[in-house]
Structures are given as structure tokens and as C-alpha cells.
mmCIF file of C-alpha atoms in Angstrom:
data_model
loop_
_atom_site.group_PDB
_atom_site.id
_atom_site.type_symbol
_atom_site.label_atom_id
_atom_site.label_comp_id
_atom_site.label_asym_id
_atom_site.label_seq_id
_atom_site.Cartn_x
_atom_site.Cartn_y
_atom_site.Cartn_z
ATOM 1 C CA MET A 1 -18.612 -13.686 -5.200
ATOM 2 C CA SER A 2 -19.106 -17.233 -4.024
ATOM 3 C CA PRO A 3 -16.052 -19.530 -4.225
ATOM 4 C CA HIS A 4 -19.095 -22.126 -6.330
ATOM 5 C CA SER A 5 -18.817 -19.836 -9.196
ATOM 6 C CA ILE A 6 -14.818 -20.025 -10.474
ATOM 7 C CA ASP A 7 -13.758 -22.440 -12.279
ATOM 8 C CA ALA A 8 -10.037 -21.819 -11.377
ATOM 9 C CA VAL A 9 -8.683 -19.236 -9.254
ATOM 10 C CA THR A 10 -5.180 -17.643 -8.853
ATOM 11 C CA PHE A 11 -4.506 -15.384 -5.379
ATOM 12 C CA GLY A 12 -1.502 -13.354 -5.342
ATOM 13 C CA GLN A 13 -0.350 -11.842 -1.504
ATOM 14 C CA ILE A 14 1.900 -8.562 -0.795
ATOM 15 C CA GLY A 15 3.090 -9.023 2.632
ATOM 16 C CA GLY A 16 1.591 -12.087 3.611
ATOM 17 C CA GLY A 17 2.597 -11.220 7.625
ATOM 18 C CA SER A 18 2.596 -14.828 9.628
ATOM 19 C CA GLY A 19 0.463 -15.999 6.922
ATOM 20 C CA ARG A 20 -2.669 -16.244 8.663
ATOM 21 C CA CYS A 21 -4.437 -14.740 6.027
ATOM 22 C CA ALA A 22 -2.953 -17.057 2.932
ATOM 23 C CA ARG A 23 -4.079 -20.526 5.674
ATOM 24 C CA ASP A 24 -7.542 -18.709 6.459
ATOM 25 C CA ILE A 25 -8.103 -18.456 2.567
ATOM 26 C CA LEU A 26 -6.913 -22.402 1.388
ATOM 27 C CA ASP A 27 -8.791 -23.767 4.004
ATOM 28 C CA PHE A 28 -11.819 -22.036 3.081
ATOM 29 C CA ILE A 29 -12.003 -22.507 -0.073
ATOM 30 C CA LYS A 30 -10.683 -26.588 0.345
ATOM 31 C CA LYS A 31 -14.294 -27.102 3.432
ATOM 32 C CA GLU A 32 -16.577 -24.688 0.545
ATOM 33 C CA ALA A 33 -15.243 -25.180 -3.598
ATOM 34 C CA PRO A 34 -13.068 -28.276 -3.375
ATOM 35 C CA LYS A 35 -12.679 -28.515 -6.841
ATOM 36 C CA VAL A 36 -11.228 -25.193 -6.854
ATOM 37 C CA TYR A 37 -9.427 -25.884 -4.623
ATOM 38 C CA GLN A 38 -7.314 -28.900 -6.988
ATOM 39 C CA THR A 39 -5.815 -26.066 -8.990
ATOM 40 C CA MET A 40 -6.384 -22.876 -7.137
ATOM 41 C CA GLN A 41 -3.196 -21.043 -6.598
ATOM 42 C CA TYR A 42 -1.765 -19.080 -3.735
ATOM 43 C CA ARG A 43 1.643 -17.195 -3.953
ATOM 44 C CA ILE A 44 2.603 -14.226 -1.926
ATOM 45 C CA VAL A 45 5.792 -11.740 -2.214
ATOM 46 C CA GLU A 46 8.032 -11.572 1.175
ATOM 47 C CA ILE A 47 10.330 -8.560 1.359
ATOM 48 C CA SER A 48 11.375 -10.471 4.342
ATOM 49 C CA LYS A 49 12.829 -13.336 4.387
ATOM 50 C CA ALA A 50 12.013 -14.442 7.935
ATOM 51 C CA LEU A 51 8.738 -13.391 6.671
ATOM 52 C CA ALA A 52 8.372 -15.796 4.171
ATOM 53 C CA GLU A 53 9.483 -18.888 5.569
ATOM 54 C CA LYS A 54 7.578 -18.205 8.754
ATOM 55 C CA GLN A 55 4.898 -17.744 6.696
ATOM 56 C CA THR A 56 6.233 -21.062 5.016
ATOM 57 C CA ALA A 57 6.321 -22.628 8.044
ATOM 58 C CA ARG A 58 2.509 -21.699 8.981
ATOM 59 C CA VAL A 59 0.237 -22.208 5.688
ATOM 60 C CA GLU A 60 2.100 -25.521 4.349
ATOM 61 C CA SER A 61 2.047 -27.094 8.511
ATOM 62 C CA GLY A 62 -0.340 -30.211 8.737
ATOM 63 C CA SER A 63 -2.230 -29.280 5.406
ATOM 64 C CA THR A 64 -2.430 -30.606 1.970
ATOM 65 C CA HIS A 65 -1.707 -26.554 0.669
ATOM 66 C CA ALA A 66 2.195 -27.492 0.317
ATOM 67 C CA SER A 67 1.509 -28.100 -3.553
ATOM 68 C CA ARG A 68 -0.399 -25.109 -4.451
ATOM 69 C CA PHE A 69 1.004 -22.283 -2.186
ATOM 70 C CA GLU A 70 4.017 -20.761 -2.756
ATOM 71 C CA VAL A 71 6.325 -17.771 -1.368
ATOM 72 C CA ARG A 72 8.185 -15.285 -2.728
ATOM 73 C CA ASN A 73 11.072 -13.315 -1.434
ATOM 74 C CA HIS A 74 11.002 -10.185 -3.718
ATOM 75 C CA ASP A 75 10.854 -6.533 -3.303
ATOM 76 C CA ALA A 76 7.083 -6.299 -5.133
ATOM 77 C CA SER A 77 7.750 -3.340 -6.391
ATOM 78 C CA ARG A 78 10.600 -4.448 -8.748
ATOM 79 C CA ARG A 79 8.936 -5.377 -12.256
ATOM 80 C CA GLU A 80 11.742 -8.210 -12.264
ATOM 81 C CA GLY A 81 11.074 -10.178 -9.443
ATOM 82 C CA TRP A 82 7.395 -11.136 -10.927
ATOM 83 C CA GLY A 83 8.709 -12.940 -13.640
ATOM 84 C CA PRO A 84 6.738 -13.407 -17.335
ATOM 85 C CA ALA A 85 3.529 -10.962 -17.531
ATOM 86 C CA LYS A 86 0.368 -13.399 -17.699
ATOM 87 C CA LYS A 87 -2.742 -11.914 -18.891
ATOM 88 C CA HIS A 88 -5.544 -14.444 -15.921
ATOM 89 C CA PRO A 89 -7.212 -13.316 -14.563
ATOM 90 C CA CYS A 90 -6.152 -13.259 -11.038
ATOM 91 C CA PHE A 91 -6.403 -11.623 -7.505
ATOM 92 C CA ILE A 92 -4.062 -9.927 -5.546
ATOM 93 C CA ILE A 93 -4.604 -9.164 -1.825
ATOM 94 C CA MET A 94 -2.908 -6.340 0.023
ATOM 95 C CA LEU A 95 -3.454 -6.269 4.080
ATOM 96 C CA GLU A 96 -2.120 -3.285 6.290
ATOM 97 C CA VAL A 97 0.975 -2.904 3.634
ATOM 98 C CA ALA A 98 0.504 0.244 2.406
ATOM 99 C CA ASP A 99 0.288 2.013 5.393
ATOM 100 C CA ASN A 100 4.121 0.030 5.551
ATOM 101 C CA LEU A 101 5.131 2.068 1.894
ATOM 102 C CA PRO A 102 7.348 4.852 1.758
ATOM 103 C CA HIS A 103 6.411 7.266 1.118
ATOM 104 C CA ASP A 104 8.404 11.583 -0.307
ATOM 105 C CA ARG A 105 8.402 14.701 1.653
ATOM 106 C CA VAL A 106 7.806 17.495 -1.060
ATOM 107 C CA CYS A 107 7.241 21.133 0.119
ATOM 108 C CA ILE A 108 6.549 24.480 -1.112
ATOM 109 C CA SER A 109 7.754 28.220 0.189
ATOM 110 C CA GLY A 110 5.384 30.657 0.620
ATOM 111 C CA ASP A 111 2.987 31.021 -2.166
ATOM 112 C CA ASP A 112 4.361 30.466 -5.545
ATOM 113 C CA LEU A 113 3.094 26.690 -6.617
ATOM 114 C CA SER A 114 5.462 25.788 -9.193
ATOM 115 C CA HIS A 115 8.361 25.552 -7.127
ATOM 116 C CA TRP A 116 8.180 21.990 -5.782
ATOM 117 C CA LYS A 117 10.771 20.825 -3.555
ATOM 118 C CA GLU A 118 11.456 17.172 -2.806
ATOM 119 C CA THR A 119 13.500 16.252 1.227
ATOM 120 C CA HIS A 120 16.996 13.967 0.162
ATOM 121 C CA VAL A 121 17.687 12.561 3.920
ATOM 122 C CA VAL A 122 21.825 13.040 4.023
ATOM 123 C CA GLN A 123 24.317 13.176 6.644
ATOM 124 C CA GLY A 124 25.882 16.333 8.676
ATOM 125 C CA ILE A 125 28.081 17.759 11.420
ATOM 126 C CA ASP A 126 26.410 18.855 14.238
ATOM 127 C CA LEU A 127 27.847 21.828 16.380
ATOM 128 C CA ASP A 128 29.711 19.298 17.800
ATOM 129 C CA GLY A 129 31.517 18.125 15.880
ATOM 130 C CA ASN A 130 29.058 13.986 16.073
ATOM 131 C CA ASP A 131 27.811 12.961 13.235
ATOM 132 C CA VAL A 132 23.872 13.358 12.026
ATOM 133 C CA VAL A 133 20.906 12.739 10.338
ATOM 134 C CA LYS A 134 19.749 15.521 8.664
ATOM 135 C CA GLU A 135 16.396 16.942 5.682
ATOM 136 C CA GLU A 136 17.969 18.695 3.081
ATOM 137 C CA LEU A 137 15.593 20.678 0.371
ATOM 138 C CA GLN A 138 16.569 19.657 -2.940
ATOM 139 C CA PRO A 139 15.076 20.383 -6.956
ATOM 140 C CA LEU A 140 12.163 18.208 -7.449
ATOM 141 C CA GLN A 141 13.682 15.593 -10.498
ATOM 142 C CA ASP A 142 12.906 12.449 -8.725
ATOM 143 C CA PRO A 143 10.872 10.673 -12.007
ATOM 144 C CA LEU A 144 8.144 8.478 -9.374
ATOM 145 C CA ILE A 145 7.858 11.779 -7.282
ATOM 146 C CA LEU A 146 7.183 13.520 -10.516
ATOM 147 C CA ARG A 147 4.700 10.287 -11.895
ATOM 148 C CA CYS A 148 2.800 10.956 -8.400
ATOM 149 C CA MET A 149 2.488 14.286 -8.422
ATOM 150 C CA GLU A 150 1.192 14.017 -11.206
ATOM 151 C CA ALA A 151 -1.028 11.263 -10.795
ATOM 152 C CA LEU A 152 -2.820 13.255 -7.631
ATOM 153 C CA GLY A 153 -3.344 16.539 -10.176
ATOM 154 C CA TYR A 154 -1.155 18.538 -9.531
ATOM 155 C CA HIS A 155 -0.538 20.947 -11.499
ATOM 156 C CA ALA A 156 2.461 24.575 -11.500
ATOM 157 C CA ASP A 157 0.100 27.049 -13.034
ATOM 158 C CA THR A 158 -3.191 26.025 -11.050
ATOM 159 C CA ARG A 159 -4.262 27.065 -7.032
ATOM 160 C CA THR A 160 -6.657 24.161 -8.117
ATOM 161 C CA SER A 161 -5.023 21.611 -7.946
ATOM 162 C CA TRP A 162 -6.269 18.734 -5.901
ATOM 163 C CA MET A 163 -3.132 18.562 -4.377
ATOM 164 C CA SER A 164 -2.868 21.898 -3.733
ATOM 165 C CA LYS A 165 -6.428 21.989 -1.703
ATOM 166 C CA GLN A 166 -5.086 18.826 0.932
ATOM 167 C CA LEU A 167 -1.680 20.998 1.786
ATOM 168 C CA ASN A 168 -4.515 23.492 4.022
ATOM 169 C CA ARG A 169 -0.902 25.904 3.505
ATOM 170 C CA ALA A 170 -0.929 30.109 4.748
ATOM 171 C CA MET A 171 0.805 32.143 3.426
ATOM 172 C CA GLY A 172 4.040 33.113 3.483
ATOM 173 C CA THR A 173 4.706 29.564 4.993
ATOM 174 C CA THR A 174 6.371 26.095 4.217
ATOM 175 C CA SER A 175 4.054 23.189 3.777
ATOM 176 C CA PHE A 176 5.268 19.052 3.827
ATOM 177 C CA GLN A 177 2.622 16.795 1.397
ATOM 178 C CA PHE A 178 3.977 13.486 2.359
ATOM 179 C CA VAL A 179 3.166 11.520 -1.677
ATOM 180 C CA PRO A 180 2.687 7.418 -1.257
ATOM 181 C CA THR A 181 5.066 6.937 -4.262
ATOM 182 C CA ARG A 182 5.961 3.624 -3.043
ATOM 183 C CA CYS A 183 2.611 2.479 -3.510
ATOM 184 C CA LEU A 184 2.118 3.974 -6.640
ATOM 185 C CA ALA A 185 5.626 1.862 -7.859
ATOM 186 C CA VAL A 186 3.538 -1.108 -6.384
ATOM 187 C CA LEU A 187 0.536 -0.130 -8.920
ATOM 188 C CA GLU A 188 2.542 0.058 -11.659
ATOM 189 C CA THR A 189 3.722 -2.566 -11.553
ATOM 190 C CA LEU A 190 1.179 -5.143 -10.927
ATOM 191 C CA HIS A 191 -0.469 -3.361 -14.355
ATOM 192 C CA LEU A 192 2.261 -4.355 -15.744
ATOM 193 C CA ALA A 193 3.045 -8.087 -14.760
ATOM 194 C CA ARG A 194 -0.509 -8.843 -14.411
ATOM 195 C CA PRO A 195 -2.504 -6.343 -16.040
ATOM 196 C CA ASN A 196 -6.540 -8.570 -14.950
ATOM 197 C CA HIS A 197 -5.475 -8.855 -11.901
ATOM 198 C CA LYS A 198 -8.124 -7.331 -9.151
ATOM 199 C CA LEU A 199 -7.272 -5.844 -6.246
ATOM 200 C CA VAL A 200 -8.405 -5.633 -2.618
ATOM 201 C CA LEU A 201 -6.856 -3.816 -0.308
ATOM 202 C CA ALA A 202 -7.526 -2.717 3.322
ATOM 203 C CA ASP A 203 -5.821 0.367 5.441
ATOM 204 C CA PHE A 204 -5.976 2.934 7.401
ATOM 205 C CA ASP A 205 -7.441 6.202 6.408
ATOM 206 C CA TYR A 206 -6.958 7.738 9.623
ATOM 207 C CA LEU A 207 -3.703 7.286 12.267
ATOM 208 C CA PRO A 208 -4.188 9.016 15.932
ATOM 209 C CA ASP A 209 -1.715 11.216 17.631
ATOM 210 C CA VAL A 210 0.384 11.778 14.640
ATOM 211 C CA VAL A 211 2.740 15.369 16.131
ATOM 212 C CA ILE A 212 5.322 15.241 12.409
ATOM 213 C CA PRO A 213 4.040 18.079 11.241
ATOM 214 C CA GLY A 214 2.119 17.826 7.321
ATOM 215 C CA HIS A 215 -0.566 16.125 4.914
ATOM 216 C CA MET A 216 -1.011 12.683 5.338
ATOM 217 C CA ALA A 217 2.683 12.606 7.766
ATOM 218 C CA PRO A 218 3.561 9.445 9.530
ATOM 219 C CA LEU A 219 2.832 8.305 13.096
ATOM 220 C CA VAL A 220 6.551 6.911 14.466
ATOM 221 C CA ALA A 221 6.177 5.422 17.462
ATOM 222 C CA SER A 222 8.382 2.438 19.306
ATOM 223 C CA VAL A 223 7.887 -0.079 22.462
ATOM 224 C CA SER A 224 10.060 -0.439 25.554
ATOM 225 C CA GLU A 225 9.466 -1.878 27.915
ATOM 226 C CA GLY A 226 5.931 -2.544 27.899
ATOM 227 C CA SER A 227 4.642 1.772 27.158
ATOM 228 C CA THR A 228 5.151 3.086 23.160
ATOM 229 C CA LYS A 229 5.883 5.978 22.583
ATOM 230 C CA ASP A 230 5.339 8.244 19.799
ATOM 231 C CA HIS A 231 7.796 10.538 17.929
ATOM 232 C CA GLY A 232 7.812 13.860 16.014
ATOM 233 C CA THR A 233 11.072 12.854 13.328
ATOM 234 C CA TYR A 234 11.666 10.217 11.351
ATOM 235 C CA LEU A 235 15.548 9.646 11.542
ATOM 236 C CA LEU A 236 16.474 7.454 13.577
ATOM 237 C CA PRO A 237 18.605 4.793 13.646
ATOM 238 C CA ARG A 238 17.178 2.119 11.860
ATOM 239 C CA GLY A 239 15.162 -0.966 13.553
ATOM 240 C CA THR A 240 14.462 1.686 16.854
ATOM 241 C CA ALA A 241 10.847 2.457 15.228
ATOM 242 C CA ASP A 242 7.672 1.557 13.454
ATOM 243 C CA ILE A 243 6.763 3.862 10.887
ATOM 244 C CA PHE A 244 2.643 3.444 9.433
ATOM 245 C CA TYR A 245 1.523 6.194 7.076
ATOM 246 C CA PRO A 246 -2.701 7.110 6.861
ATOM 247 C CA THR A 247 -3.786 5.921 3.384
ATOM 248 C CA ASP A 248 -5.422 8.838 1.616
ATOM 249 C CA PHE A 249 -7.837 6.560 -0.899
ATOM 250 C CA GLU A 250 -8.868 9.699 -2.640
ATOM 251 C CA ALA A 251 -5.460 9.666 -3.957
ATOM 252 C CA LEU A 252 -4.413 5.858 -3.832
ATOM 253 C CA GLN A 253 -7.540 5.826 -6.828
ATOM 254 C CA LYS A 254 -4.888 8.237 -8.692
ATOM 255 C CA LEU A 255 -2.860 6.797 -8.803
ATOM 256 C CA ASN A 256 -4.773 3.907 -9.810
ATOM 257 C CA ALA A 257 -5.794 4.682 -12.406
ATOM 258 C CA LYS A 258 -2.814 6.228 -13.540
ATOM 259 C CA ALA A 259 -0.773 3.113 -13.257
ATOM 260 C CA ALA A 260 -2.874 1.957 -15.746
ATOM 261 C CA GLN A 261 -2.593 3.771 -17.980
ATOM 262 C CA GLN A 262 0.385 5.137 -18.781
ATOM 263 C CA GLN A 263 3.991 4.184 -20.315
ATOM 264 C CA VAL A 264 6.880 3.042 -17.566
ATOM 265 C CA ALA A 265 9.859 1.839 -18.574
ATOM 266 C CA PHE A 266 11.698 -1.002 -16.648
ATOM 267 C CA GLY A 267 15.210 -1.246 -17.764
ATOM 268 C CA LYS A 268 15.769 -1.542 -21.661
ATOM 269 C CA SER A 269 12.763 -2.661 -22.076
ATOM 270 C CA THR A 270 8.734 -0.537 -22.536
ATOM 271 C CA GLU A 271 5.523 -2.070 -22.043
ATOM 272 C CA LYS A 272 2.302 -0.093 -22.132
ATOM 273 C CA ILE A 273 -0.434 -0.729 -19.901
ATOM 274 C CA PRO A 274 -4.110 -1.278 -20.957
ATOM 275 C CA LYS A 275 -6.027 1.373 -20.329
ATOM 276 C CA ARG A 276 -8.003 0.125 -16.923
ATOM 277 C CA GLY A 277 -8.459 1.446 -13.710
ATOM 278 C CA SER A 278 -11.986 1.834 -12.328
ATOM 279 C CA SER A 279 -11.729 1.884 -8.562
ATOM 280 C CA GLN A 280 -14.252 1.504 -5.504
ATOM 281 C CA VAL A 281 -13.476 2.618 -2.335
ATOM 282 C CA LEU A 282 -15.655 1.350 0.798
ATOM 283 C CA THR A 283 -15.218 1.877 3.685
ATOM 284 C CA THR A 284 -14.822 -1.039 7.091
ATOM 285 C CA LYS A 285 -17.907 -1.416 7.702
ATOM 286 C CA GLU A 286 -20.121 -0.568 4.428
ATOM 287 C CA PHE A 287 -17.496 -4.276 2.589
ATOM 288 C CA MET A 288 -19.236 -5.862 5.650
ATOM 289 C CA LEU A 289 -22.899 -5.270 5.566
ATOM 290 C CA THR A 290 -21.727 -5.869 1.788
ATOM 291 C CA TYR A 291 -19.681 -8.594 1.727
ATOM 292 C CA GLY A 292 -19.259 -10.227 5.757
ATOM 293 C CA GLU A 293 -21.381 -13.180 7.452
ATOM 294 C CA LEU A 294 -21.671 -10.907 10.403
ATOM 295 C CA GLY A 295 -24.179 -13.547 12.240
ATOM 296 C CA GLY A 296 -20.689 -15.419 13.164
ATOM 297 C CA THR A 297 -19.620 -11.944 14.508
ATOM 298 C CA GLN A 298 -22.750 -10.511 16.466
ATOM 299 C CA THR A 299 -22.343 -10.633 20.594
ATOM 300 C CA LEU A 300 -25.209 -11.817 22.454
ATOM 301 C CA GLY A 301 -25.486 -7.723 23.624
ATOM 302 C CA GLY A 302 -26.183 -7.145 19.746
ATOM 303 C CA PHE A 303 -21.699 -5.797 19.497
ATOM 304 C CA ASN A 304 -20.463 -6.668 16.024
ATOM 305 C CA PRO A 305 -16.866 -5.219 16.326
ATOM 306 C CA LEU A 306 -17.062 -6.329 12.087
ATOM 307 C CA LEU A 307 -19.395 -3.189 12.105
ATOM 308 C CA ASP A 308 -18.919 -1.491 14.810
ATOM 309 C CA ASP A 309 -14.727 -1.819 15.333
ATOM 310 C CA PHE A 310 -12.690 -0.769 13.027
ATOM 311 C CA THR A 311 -13.923 3.506 12.040
ATOM 312 C CA ASN A 312 -10.514 4.695 10.856
ATOM 313 C CA THR A 313 -9.897 1.154 7.868
ATOM 314 C CA LYS A 314 -11.380 1.926 4.163
ATOM 315 C CA PHE A 315 -11.672 -1.229 1.646
ATOM 316 C CA PHE A 316 -9.974 -0.020 -1.662
ATOM 317 C CA LEU A 317 -11.429 -3.002 -4.392
ATOM 318 C CA SER A 318 -9.734 -2.859 -8.668
#
């Protein structure tokens, strides 16, 4: 959509990183659509206080953006942080955020699809008497996990559900599935707080060299003295490694459709989400061919990073 066709616009960005994207968008609209710029608002929802301060400094330094820019330091998945619901149209941007959102691991043993279990991380003691962190399987009961599994098409009485197909399990074995529960929570909150939003989400649909077992398992890596080490577990001391999850974009479409239709209770109040949820998934190449200005990035040899790189990333447009 050309900025010249918009009378007024509100942007929301979940996870603003360094603030570079916000600064570039504001700079672009100021140059290309100055009338829109005079009335636009750009807000970042950032869970990290340190990054929130960095974003504010980067966007406002040496610019005129301060009056139309704000960073709100809260968890985007929590409804109370968004304030009153606003029904005017807006754009929500999530760039490489879904890969960092917490997932839950569920599993099924043997060939009985009606006996799912959820994974809890608990404190324990090893044979030498040392404190350790370990995983413990418990009966599936977490409401968010149950909503997520329902959205993905799981039914206890069928083997043809979307989830059971994804597991690719063998008879008599234990199969693990990492489900994007926190992503569902964010989508549910968005549909409550900003029911007329348009979501632009970009992330990795595949990550190489994952050694942790399970469908859509994360890549866990740490960097020491310039070299990267991949780990076979995420049960590491907090802050010592990065955890990245691939995004299943088919699952994301299902989660968004479910979040747009159901009723979700927050505290004592229950709000009904309008029946929305249509979406489109594009590879990065398809997205750039449709919306990008490719002349500015093509090299003399014909190579264009917007088309030829980023082969393991996709865009989600609601």
C-alpha cells in the first residue's frame, strides 16, 4: 500500500530490537508522505527495559519523531498492558520475534493418541547429591496448551489430525512436539486489544543443525571467544545461550484463525473477539517480488539478496 493512499496510520511493533526498523519507517513516511507523517503514531511494545531505552534513544536522537513515537515496556501477551481496546485500523509488525517466544513441549507415548502429556521443568538431585534441573512429564492440563492443540486440529479420536501428521512418529516410541503457546497468547491478546489490526510477521521457517529431538524443536546455541556452540538441551543456566524456534507458518495461520474467533477470559472479564483471521503466507522472495523495490538492491552481476538470500524465511500477512 502506498503511503500516499493512507489518510492516517498507526503502527505497532512487538519487539523493536535496536529501533532501526521503527526509525526507518518513520524516516520513509516523513519523506514520502509528509501529510500522513503529521498525524501518524508509532508504538513499540518491548518486554526488555534495556532495549526499550535503546529504541527510544535511537528513534528520537536527531529526529523529529519524538511526538509521534513511544515505547511501552510490557509483555505483549498480557492483555492489561495494552489498555482499552481500540477498534481503528492499525498495522502490527513482528520481525524475528516468533522464534524467541516460549514454546511448550508435549508428547505421546506409543500409539494411543488420547494420552498426551505436557513437560514441566523441575528442580531435582542427581546421584551425587547435586541440584539439577530436569524435565518431568505430567498429564496434559494447561489451558493455553490445550487451546493451542485444539487450534492445530488435534482430536483424541483420530489419527488424521494436523498435529499427528506432523509428528511422524513410529509405533512404540515417544514423540515430542514443540507447540507455539506464547505465540497463540500474543495473537489472542492482539485480537482483543486491537481487533482491526493487520499483522506483518517475518521469521524463520527452518533452522539448520538442530540436534534437540522433536517436531519444531529449537536451536540452542552459545557464543564463546568468537565460536558458536550448538547444545543438545535447553536446560542450561539462564542467560548462557540463545534459543531459537522455527516457525511453522501453516500452524501460525491456524493459531491466528482460532485467536480471532474464540472467547478468552482475562481475570474477571471476558471479551468476545470478532470473527476474523484470514491470512496469507509468502516466501521472502515472493514477498519482495510483490512489495519490494528491487532496483535498489540488485548487484551489477545480477545477484539480489532480497530474492536470492533468506531462503529459510517467510512472511505472514493477516
